[in-house]
Amino acid sequence: MANTILVGAQWGDEGKGKIIDVLTESADVVVRYAGGNNAGHTVIVNGRKSVLHLIPSGILRKNKLCVIGNGVVCDPLGLVHEMEGLAKHGIKVTPKNFVLSETAHVVLPYHRELDSQREVIKGKNKIGTTKRGIGPAYGDKAARVGLRIADLVDSAKLKEKLSARIKENNIVLKSLGAKPLSFKKVFAEYDKAGRFLKPFVQNTVVLLHHAIRRGEDILFEGAQGTFLDIDHGTYPFVTSSNTTAGGACTGSGVPPHRMDRVVGVMKAYTTRVGEGPLPTENQEISDLLHGMGREFGATTGRARRCGWFDSVATRHATMVNGIDDLAVTNLDGLDTVETIKVCIAYRHGKKRYDYVPNDAAILAQCEPVYAEFEGWRTPTDKCKSWKQLPPKARAYLKAIAELTGAKLYIASVGPGREQTIFV
Ligand code: IMP
């Protein structure tokens, strides 16, 4: 399979979990490189649904090494909970199939509290975060006051660093009207999690380079999506990490010239959770998809905002990530639509954009320019091959791939592994 970076080409929730699971079959190692338990990757195997927030979805297959890289912010309590949940389903997480970077940063309770309080203070300008403490944890990392996994698994270091950080953060929390935290309680919980996680902790940079030397294939599992990237997304309505392909290098320590290809995952339409501009947002398609029981967030359960496919955005994503191959998911979501719209440009006053403007306020005012496609109005969820897809669905897929500017590689017609068509 070669070393492959998989990214979301839209606003997250593109169905990456399923595509990662499918591609993992031919990978040896799967690496999470950014984000934290704000992500929710849903995988359905033999009719059973698993939602993974931190551990790479590769864990659901045998003999794959799953790695949480240095670029991730890790909530240890969330991670332990996830490992216990997998064990209940008969999936054993051991140091043989799961490794955690000693330099990944730790998400602590004051990060979650600050995340929530800042959202309250922002009022109607809130970001709509997952309240998992992601922004404040990355903030501490950049400010060089974060705790890393190596600190978590060393009780003496944890005690010293945590006590200083809780002292400072309690002053901030009190000033924001939130309750201060008890050092004793937090230390006890996190020290326990640290002891549990210690056997899994390694220098993952060295580990990955050894794997490369042995000729093993690595899949880099992106979280969130291109337009939630801290640099390339619709700032400030973004997450706090580099979700784009470059993040795979910095978040794992594997250099760019060891990467062989980039796969971009996008839905056959567009969705977003949280606040921020979404030019093709459309009530009719939102109602249709929610009515089908689809498009509710895997992490927070929030209803996702839905809209038509936006090729200006996905073309931009191809450029920023260097996408070679495209996986289009949720094609079956459009099975009943009579006329399908695709955004081919934005209009802002007299200006026409064929790229995504950097200013979120301008993007929010952009009017989509649409092309229309005749719907196929036939169920596609049982289609097993390209030939079995209705001709109008094939034409639609070809058109959106062409507009996006990358090769169509996979069409997905449902959440199951078997509902995957290699083009
Ligand atoms: P945060 O990452 O929790 O700080 O949230 C920042 C923004 O990113 C919010 O709009 C969230 O809804 C969005 N977001 C974070 N993680 C995901 C994800 O996994 N899928 C979709 N949106 C996400």
Short mmCIF file of C-alpha atoms and ligand atoms in Angstrom, two decimals:
data_model
loop_
_atom_site.label_atom_id
_atom_site.label_comp_id
_atom_site.label_asym_id
_atom_site.label_seq_id
_atom_site.Cartn_x
_atom_site.Cartn_y
_atom_site.Cartn_z
CA MET A 1 0.00 0.00 0.00
CA ALA A 2 3.00 2.32 0.57
CA ASN A 3 2.93 5.09 3.17
CA THR A 4 -0.44 6.78 2.84
CA ILE A 5 -1.86 9.87 4.50
CA LEU A 6 -5.63 9.90 4.75
CA VAL A 7 -7.31 13.28 5.29
CA GLY A 8 -10.80 14.71 5.38
CA ALA A 9 -11.38 17.03 2.41
CA GLN A 10 -14.31 18.90 3.98
CA TRP A 11 -15.34 19.94 7.52
CA GLY A 12 -14.76 16.61 9.24
CA ASP A 13 -17.15 13.65 9.56
CA GLU A 14 -16.46 12.62 5.96
CA GLY A 15 -16.64 8.93 6.85
CA LYS A 16 -12.90 8.59 7.34
CA GLY A 17 -13.30 5.85 9.98
CA LYS A 18 -14.75 3.41 7.48
CA ILE A 19 -12.22 4.19 4.72
CA ILE A 20 -9.35 3.89 7.21
CA ASP A 21 -10.72 0.52 8.26
CA VAL A 22 -10.88 -0.62 4.62
CA LEU A 23 -7.34 0.61 3.81
CA THR A 24 -5.94 -0.85 7.03
CA GLU A 25 -6.32 -4.30 5.52
CA SER A 26 -3.15 -3.67 3.52
CA ALA A 27 -1.25 -1.59 6.10
CA ASP A 28 1.08 -2.80 8.84
CA VAL A 29 0.96 0.28 11.05
CA VAL A 30 -1.81 2.89 11.57
CA VAL A 31 -0.90 6.25 13.11
CA ARG A 32 -3.11 9.00 14.56
CA TYR A 33 -1.18 12.24 14.17
CA ALA A 34 -3.41 15.12 15.31
CA GLY A 35 -6.42 16.11 17.36
CA GLY A 36 -7.75 14.28 20.39
CA ASN A 37 -10.97 12.73 21.57
CA ASN A 38 -12.90 15.46 19.78
CA ALA A 39 -12.82 13.00 16.86
CA GLY A 40 -15.30 10.17 16.50
CA HIS A 41 -14.52 7.53 13.91
CA THR A 42 -17.41 5.16 13.33
CA VAL A 43 -16.68 1.71 11.95
CA ILE A 44 -19.25 -1.03 11.37
CA VAL A 45 -17.90 -4.58 11.19
CA ASN A 46 -20.27 -7.54 10.84
CA GLY A 47 -23.17 -5.25 11.75
CA ARG A 48 -21.55 -4.12 15.02
CA LYS A 49 -20.86 -0.43 15.43
CA SER A 50 -17.67 0.83 17.10
CA VAL A 51 -16.95 4.51 17.67
CA LEU A 52 -13.29 5.29 18.27
CA HIS A 53 -12.15 8.66 19.54
CA LEU A 54 -8.41 8.28 20.10
CA ILE A 55 -7.25 4.78 19.23
CA PRO A 56 -6.75 4.29 15.47
CA SER A 57 -9.50 2.21 13.85
CA GLY A 58 -6.81 -0.30 12.85
CA ILE A 59 -7.33 -1.81 16.30
CA LEU A 60 -10.39 -3.61 14.93
CA ARG A 61 -8.18 -5.77 12.69
CA LYS A 62 -5.73 -8.43 13.78
CA ASN A 63 -1.95 -7.97 13.68
CA LYS A 64 -1.92 -4.22 13.06
CA LEU A 65 0.17 -1.89 15.15
CA CYS A 66 -1.79 1.23 16.16
CA VAL A 67 0.13 4.32 17.20
CA ILE A 68 -0.93 7.59 18.82
CA GLY A 69 1.73 10.01 17.62
CA ASN A 70 3.34 13.05 19.21
CA GLY A 71 0.93 15.46 17.47
CA VAL A 72 -2.11 14.18 19.36
CA VAL A 73 -3.49 15.66 22.58
CA CYS A 74 -4.51 12.71 24.69
CA ASP A 75 -7.14 12.63 27.41
CA PRO A 76 -5.86 9.71 29.50
CA LEU A 77 -9.18 9.02 31.20
CA GLY A 78 -10.92 8.98 27.81
CA LEU A 79 -8.24 6.68 26.43
CA VAL A 80 -8.48 4.20 29.30
CA HIS A 81 -12.28 4.24 28.96
CA GLU A 82 -11.95 3.50 25.24
CA MET A 83 -9.55 0.61 25.89
CA GLU A 84 -11.93 -0.86 28.46
CA GLY A 85 -14.85 -0.51 26.02
CA LEU A 86 -12.90 -2.39 23.34
CA ALA A 87 -11.99 -5.13 25.83
CA LYS A 88 -15.71 -5.59 26.60
CA HIS A 89 -16.23 -6.28 22.88
CA GLY A 90 -13.45 -8.85 22.89
CA ILE A 91 -10.82 -6.60 21.30
CA LYS A 92 -7.65 -6.82 23.33
CA VAL A 93 -5.50 -3.70 23.41
CA THR A 94 -1.97 -4.70 24.40
CA PRO A 95 1.49 -3.12 24.04
CA LYS A 96 1.86 -5.40 21.00
CA ASN A 97 -0.94 -3.72 19.03
CA PHE A 98 -1.07 -0.26 20.60
CA VAL A 99 1.63 2.30 21.36
CA LEU A 100 1.34 5.81 22.74
CA SER A 101 3.93 8.54 22.11
CA GLU A 102 5.75 9.77 25.20
CA THR A 103 5.67 13.29 23.75
CA ALA A 104 1.94 13.49 23.03
CA HIS A 105 0.39 16.18 25.24
CA VAL A 106 -2.04 15.42 28.04
CA VAL A 107 -5.55 16.88 28.19
CA LEU A 108 -6.37 17.74 31.81
CA PRO A 109 -9.62 18.75 33.55
CA TYR A 110 -8.71 22.45 33.52
CA HIS A 111 -8.48 22.29 29.71
CA ARG A 112 -12.04 20.99 29.52
CA GLU A 113 -13.27 23.59 32.02
CA LEU A 114 -11.54 26.42 30.15
CA ASP A 115 -12.92 25.17 26.84
CA SER A 116 -16.47 25.28 28.22
CA GLN A 117 -16.09 28.62 30.01
CA ARG A 118 -14.59 30.35 26.96
CA GLU A 119 -17.51 29.16 24.86
CA VAL A 120 -19.96 30.59 27.39
CA ILE A 121 -18.12 33.92 27.39
CA LYS A 122 -18.10 34.07 23.58
CA GLY A 123 -21.91 33.79 23.60
CA LYS A 124 -23.29 33.97 20.08
CA ASN A 125 -19.76 34.10 18.67
CA LYS A 126 -18.94 30.69 20.13
CA ILE A 127 -17.05 28.13 18.02
CA GLY A 128 -19.29 25.23 18.95
CA THR A 129 -16.37 23.12 20.21
CA THR A 130 -16.76 19.54 21.41
CA LYS A 131 -15.81 20.80 24.92
CA ARG A 132 -13.11 18.12 25.15
CA GLY A 133 -10.44 20.68 26.11
CA ILE A 134 -8.66 20.46 22.76
CA GLY A 135 -7.99 24.20 22.22
CA PRO A 136 -6.62 24.88 25.74
CA ALA A 137 -4.44 21.72 25.59
CA TYR A 138 -2.83 22.79 22.31
CA GLY A 139 -2.60 26.31 23.75
CA ASP A 140 -0.52 24.99 26.66
CA LYS A 141 1.64 23.02 24.25
CA ALA A 142 2.42 26.19 22.25
CA ALA A 143 2.96 28.16 25.46
CA ARG A 144 5.36 25.41 26.64
CA VAL A 145 3.49 24.76 29.85
CA GLY A 146 1.83 21.49 28.83
CA LEU A 147 2.29 18.09 30.44
CA ARG A 148 3.35 15.27 28.16
CA ILE A 149 2.62 11.55 28.41
CA ALA A 150 6.15 11.00 29.78
CA ASP A 151 5.18 13.27 32.70
CA LEU A 152 1.88 11.47 33.22
CA VAL A 153 3.51 8.05 33.64
CA ASP A 154 6.08 9.30 36.19
CA SER A 155 4.27 9.91 39.50
CA ALA A 156 6.89 12.29 40.91
CA LYS A 157 6.98 14.45 37.78
CA LEU A 158 3.20 14.39 37.52
CA LYS A 159 2.84 15.57 41.12
CA GLU A 160 5.25 18.47 40.67
CA LYS A 161 4.01 19.71 37.28
CA LEU A 162 0.31 19.14 37.91
CA SER A 163 0.37 20.96 41.23
CA ALA A 164 1.91 24.07 39.60
CA ARG A 165 -0.50 23.98 36.67
CA ILE A 166 -3.58 23.50 38.85
CA LYS A 167 -2.52 26.43 41.04
CA GLU A 168 -2.29 28.76 38.04
CA ASN A 169 -5.39 27.44 36.30
CA ASN A 170 -7.51 27.70 39.43
CA ILE A 171 -6.84 31.45 39.45
CA VAL A 172 -8.02 31.66 35.83
CA LEU A 173 -11.02 29.38 36.42
CA LYS A 174 -12.13 31.41 39.44
CA SER A 175 -11.84 34.65 37.45
CA LEU A 176 -14.10 33.12 34.80
CA GLY A 177 -16.69 32.14 37.38
CA ALA A 178 -15.87 28.41 37.32
CA LYS A 179 -15.17 26.13 40.28
CA PRO A 180 -11.49 25.55 41.18
CA LEU A 181 -10.12 22.02 40.89
CA SER A 182 -8.86 19.84 43.73
CA PHE A 183 -5.24 18.87 43.10
CA LYS A 184 -5.60 15.80 45.28
CA LYS A 185 -8.55 14.44 43.34
CA VAL A 186 -7.11 15.19 39.88
CA PHE A 187 -3.71 13.75 40.82
CA ALA A 188 -5.24 10.53 42.13
CA GLU A 189 -7.26 9.98 38.93
CA TYR A 190 -4.52 10.86 36.48
CA ASP A 191 -1.78 9.02 38.35
CA LYS A 192 -3.95 5.89 38.21
CA ALA A 193 -4.47 6.35 34.45
CA GLY A 194 -0.71 6.98 34.02
CA ARG A 195 0.16 3.71 35.77
CA PHE A 196 -2.31 1.86 33.54
CA LEU A 197 -0.93 3.43 30.35
CA LYS A 198 2.79 3.16 31.18
CA PRO A 199 3.38 -0.20 29.40
CA PHE A 200 2.07 1.31 26.15
CA VAL A 201 4.34 4.36 26.15
CA GLN A 202 7.30 4.54 23.76
CA ASN A 203 9.41 6.79 21.59
CA THR A 204 7.09 6.44 18.59
CA VAL A 205 9.34 8.41 16.23
CA VAL A 206 12.08 5.78 16.54
CA LEU A 207 9.50 2.99 16.37
CA LEU A 208 8.05 4.34 13.09
CA HIS A 209 11.48 4.75 11.52
CA HIS A 210 12.30 1.14 12.37
CA ALA A 211 9.02 0.08 10.74
CA ILE A 212 9.92 2.07 7.60
CA ARG A 213 13.37 0.44 7.52
CA ARG A 214 11.73 -2.99 7.65
CA GLY A 215 9.65 -1.96 4.60
CA GLU A 216 6.36 -1.89 6.47
CA ASP A 217 3.44 0.16 5.14
CA ILE A 218 2.07 2.95 7.30
CA LEU A 219 -1.36 4.52 7.14
CA PHE A 220 -1.59 8.00 8.68
CA GLU A 221 -5.10 8.47 10.01
CA GLY A 222 -6.28 12.06 9.75
CA ALA A 223 -8.91 13.40 12.14
CA GLN A 224 -11.36 16.27 11.58
CA GLY A 225 -11.11 17.85 8.11
CA THR A 226 -9.24 20.35 5.95
CA PHE A 227 -11.48 23.30 6.82
CA LEU A 228 -11.06 22.67 10.55
CA ASP A 229 -7.26 23.02 10.22
CA ILE A 230 -5.82 25.71 12.50
CA ASP A 231 -3.89 27.27 9.57
CA HIS A 232 -5.93 26.36 6.51
CA GLY A 233 -9.47 26.20 7.88
CA THR A 234 -12.19 28.78 8.42
CA TYR A 235 -10.39 30.43 11.37
CA PRO A 236 -11.47 30.98 14.14
CA PHE A 237 -14.15 28.31 13.52
CA VAL A 238 -11.58 25.54 13.46
CA THR A 239 -9.99 23.01 15.76
CA SER A 240 -6.51 23.65 17.18
CA SER A 241 -4.34 21.23 15.22
CA ASN A 242 -3.01 20.76 11.68
CA THR A 243 -5.56 18.33 10.34
CA THR A 244 -4.14 18.58 6.80
CA ALA A 245 -1.52 16.30 5.25
CA GLY A 246 1.45 18.30 6.56
CA GLY A 247 0.28 17.51 10.08
CA ALA A 248 1.05 13.83 9.43
CA CYS A 249 4.76 14.67 9.24
CA THR A 250 4.97 16.96 12.26
CA GLY A 251 2.55 14.83 14.25
CA SER A 252 4.49 11.59 13.74
CA GLY A 253 8.11 12.52 13.03
CA VAL A 254 8.02 10.81 9.63
CA PRO A 255 9.50 13.18 7.01
CA PRO A 256 7.68 14.30 3.82
CA HIS A 257 9.87 12.30 1.45
CA ARG A 258 8.78 9.07 3.17
CA MET A 259 5.15 9.73 2.29
CA ASP A 260 3.94 8.07 -0.91
CA ARG A 261 0.39 9.24 -1.44
CA VAL A 262 -2.50 11.20 0.01
CA VAL A 263 -6.08 9.92 0.00
CA GLY A 264 -8.80 12.55 0.49
CA VAL A 265 -12.15 11.47 1.90
CA MET A 266 -15.25 13.49 1.08
CA LYS A 267 -18.96 12.96 1.32
CA ALA A 268 -21.13 13.10 -1.81
CA TYR A 269 -22.60 16.18 -0.14
CA THR A 270 -21.30 18.50 2.62
CA THR A 271 -21.75 18.57 6.41
CA ARG A 272 -20.39 20.53 9.34
CA VAL A 273 -20.90 20.48 13.12
CA GLY A 274 -20.38 23.57 15.22
CA GLU A 275 -20.44 27.18 14.13
CA GLY A 276 -18.76 28.88 11.17
CA PRO A 277 -19.43 29.45 7.49
CA LEU A 278 -20.84 26.68 5.29
CA PRO A 279 -21.65 28.23 1.90
CA THR A 280 -23.80 25.40 0.51
CA GLU A 281 -25.85 24.84 3.69
CA ASN A 282 -29.38 23.88 2.75
CA GLN A 283 -32.42 23.20 4.91
CA GLU A 284 -34.05 20.80 2.49
CA ILE A 285 -31.08 18.44 2.32
CA SER A 286 -30.54 18.75 6.09
CA ASP A 287 -34.16 17.70 6.68
CA LEU A 288 -33.88 14.85 4.21
CA LEU A 289 -30.70 13.41 5.76
CA HIS A 290 -31.81 13.89 9.37
CA GLY A 291 -35.14 12.30 8.45
CA MET A 292 -33.21 9.24 7.28
CA GLY A 293 -31.58 9.14 10.75
CA ARG A 294 -28.23 10.23 9.31
CA GLU A 295 -25.84 13.04 10.12
CA PHE A 296 -25.72 13.15 13.88
CA GLY A 297 -22.25 13.67 15.42
CA ALA A 298 -20.42 10.53 16.65
CA THR A 299 -18.80 12.40 19.57
CA THR A 300 -21.45 14.86 20.74
CA GLY A 301 -24.64 13.55 19.09
CA ARG A 302 -25.30 17.03 17.66
CA ALA A 303 -27.24 17.23 14.40
CA ARG A 304 -24.80 18.11 11.63
CA ARG A 305 -25.51 21.02 9.34
CA CYS A 306 -25.90 19.70 5.79
CA GLY A 307 -25.55 21.16 2.31
CA TRP A 308 -24.81 20.41 -1.33
CA PHE A 309 -21.40 19.23 -2.48
CA ASP A 310 -18.98 22.14 -2.56
CA SER A 311 -16.30 21.60 -5.20
CA VAL A 312 -14.66 24.97 -4.48
CA ALA A 313 -13.87 23.65 -1.01
CA THR A 314 -12.79 20.16 -2.11
CA ARG A 315 -10.60 21.62 -4.91
CA HIS A 316 -8.95 23.82 -2.30
CA ALA A 317 -8.46 20.73 -0.13
CA THR A 318 -6.78 18.90 -3.03
CA MET A 319 -4.36 21.80 -3.35
CA VAL A 320 -3.51 22.11 0.35
CA ASN A 321 -3.18 18.37 1.01
CA GLY A 322 -1.82 17.24 -2.35
CA ILE A 323 -4.65 14.70 -2.64
CA ASP A 324 -3.90 11.96 -5.18
CA ASP A 325 -6.90 9.67 -4.71
CA LEU A 326 -10.46 10.36 -3.63
CA ALA A 327 -12.82 8.28 -1.56
CA VAL A 328 -16.41 9.52 -1.90
CA THR A 329 -18.65 8.36 0.93
CA ASN A 330 -22.40 8.45 1.64
CA LEU A 331 -23.37 8.32 -2.01
CA ASP A 332 -26.52 6.47 -0.91
CA GLY A 333 -27.59 9.57 1.06
CA LEU A 334 -28.53 11.15 -2.28
CA ASP A 335 -30.45 8.14 -3.63
CA THR A 336 -33.86 9.83 -3.45
CA VAL A 337 -32.93 13.34 -4.60
CA GLU A 338 -34.49 14.48 -7.88
CA THR A 339 -32.07 17.26 -8.78
CA ILE A 340 -28.65 17.36 -7.15
CA LYS A 341 -26.77 20.63 -6.92
CA VAL A 342 -23.00 21.04 -6.91
CA CYS A 343 -21.32 24.31 -6.02
CA ILE A 344 -18.76 25.24 -8.71
CA ALA A 345 -17.84 28.78 -7.58
CA TYR A 346 -18.74 31.41 -4.99
CA ARG A 347 -20.07 34.86 -5.70
CA HIS A 348 -19.33 37.69 -3.28
CA GLY A 349 -20.77 40.96 -4.60
CA LYS A 350 -19.21 41.34 -8.04
CA LYS A 351 -16.29 39.01 -7.27
CA ARG A 352 -16.31 35.35 -8.26
CA TYR A 353 -14.16 32.98 -6.20
CA ASP A 354 -12.85 29.63 -7.39
CA TYR A 355 -10.93 29.13 -4.15
CA VAL A 356 -11.93 29.45 -0.49
CA PRO A 357 -11.36 33.00 0.79
CA ASN A 358 -9.34 33.17 4.01
CA ASP A 359 -11.67 35.59 5.77
CA ALA A 360 -14.46 33.58 7.45
CA ALA A 361 -16.71 36.67 7.39
CA ILE A 362 -16.37 36.92 3.59
CA LEU A 363 -16.91 33.18 3.18
CA ALA A 364 -20.09 33.47 5.27
CA GLN A 365 -21.42 36.05 2.79
CA CYS A 366 -20.52 34.04 -0.33
CA GLU A 367 -23.37 32.82 -2.53
CA PRO A 368 -22.79 29.46 -4.17
CA VAL A 369 -22.94 29.19 -7.96
CA TYR A 370 -24.50 25.81 -8.71
CA ALA A 371 -24.43 23.25 -11.50
CA GLU A 372 -27.31 20.76 -11.50
CA PHE A 373 -27.27 16.99 -11.95
CA GLU A 374 -30.18 14.67 -12.50
CA GLY A 375 -30.60 12.30 -9.53
CA TRP A 376 -30.52 8.52 -10.11
CA ARG A 377 -33.44 7.84 -7.75
CA THR A 378 -32.51 4.17 -7.23
CA PRO A 379 -31.03 2.61 -4.08
CA THR A 380 -27.27 2.20 -4.40
CA ASP A 381 -26.56 0.58 -1.02
CA LYS A 382 -26.50 -2.95 -2.48
CA CYS A 383 -24.24 -2.07 -5.42
CA LYS A 384 -21.03 -4.06 -5.30
CA SER A 385 -19.18 -2.74 -8.35
CA TRP A 386 -18.76 0.36 -10.47
CA LYS A 387 -20.84 -1.28 -13.20
CA GLN A 388 -23.73 -1.94 -10.82
CA LEU A 389 -24.05 1.74 -9.94
CA PRO A 390 -26.79 3.60 -11.83
CA PRO A 391 -25.28 5.50 -14.83
CA LYS A 392 -26.43 8.84 -13.37
CA ALA A 393 -24.65 8.07 -10.07
CA ARG A 394 -21.48 7.22 -12.01
CA ALA A 395 -21.75 10.47 -13.93
CA TYR A 396 -22.19 12.39 -10.67
CA LEU A 397 -19.17 10.72 -9.05
CA LYS A 398 -17.00 11.34 -12.11
CA ALA A 399 -18.07 15.00 -12.21
CA ILE A 400 -17.36 15.73 -8.54
CA ALA A 401 -13.97 13.98 -8.73
CA GLU A 402 -13.08 15.97 -11.84
CA LEU A 403 -14.14 19.24 -10.22
CA THR A 404 -12.11 18.31 -7.12
CA GLY A 405 -9.08 17.61 -9.26
CA ALA A 406 -8.04 14.13 -8.08
CA LYS A 407 -8.55 10.51 -9.12
CA LEU A 408 -11.72 8.72 -8.06
CA TYR A 409 -10.55 5.70 -6.08
CA ILE A 410 -13.37 4.55 -3.81
CA ALA A 411 -17.14 5.07 -3.79
CA SER A 412 -18.83 4.10 -0.54
CA VAL A 413 -22.54 3.27 -0.52
CA GLY A 414 -23.05 2.48 3.17
CA PRO A 415 -21.24 2.09 6.46
CA GLY A 416 -20.31 -1.60 6.09
CA ARG A 417 -16.94 -2.85 4.80
CA GLU A 418 -18.74 -4.69 2.02
CA GLN A 419 -20.41 -1.47 0.82
CA THR A 420 -17.17 -0.24 -0.70
CA ILE A 421 -16.61 0.05 -4.44
CA PHE A 422 -13.03 0.33 -5.71
CA VAL A 423 -13.21 2.30 -8.93
P1 IMP B 1 -12.78 21.40 19.12
O1 IMP B 1 -11.89 20.59 18.25
O2 IMP B 1 -13.54 20.60 20.13
O3 IMP B 1 -12.06 22.56 19.73
O4 IMP B 1 -13.92 22.05 18.19
C1 IMP B 1 -13.63 23.03 17.21
C2 IMP B 1 -14.52 22.86 15.99
O5 IMP B 1 -14.17 21.66 15.31
C3 IMP B 1 -16.01 22.74 16.31
O6 IMP B 1 -16.75 23.32 15.26
C4 IMP B 1 -16.25 21.25 16.32
O7 IMP B 1 -17.58 20.91 16.06
C5 IMP B 1 -15.31 20.82 15.20
N1 IMP B 1 -14.85 19.44 15.33
C6 IMP B 1 -13.92 18.97 16.19
N2 IMP B 1 -13.74 17.65 16.01
C7 IMP B 1 -14.54 17.29 15.02
C8 IMP B 1 -14.78 16.04 14.33
O8 IMP B 1 -14.18 15.01 14.62
N3 IMP B 1 -15.70 16.08 13.34
C9 IMP B 1 -16.34 17.21 12.98
N4 IMP B 1 -16.14 18.39 13.56
C10 IMP B 1 -15.26 18.43 14.57
#
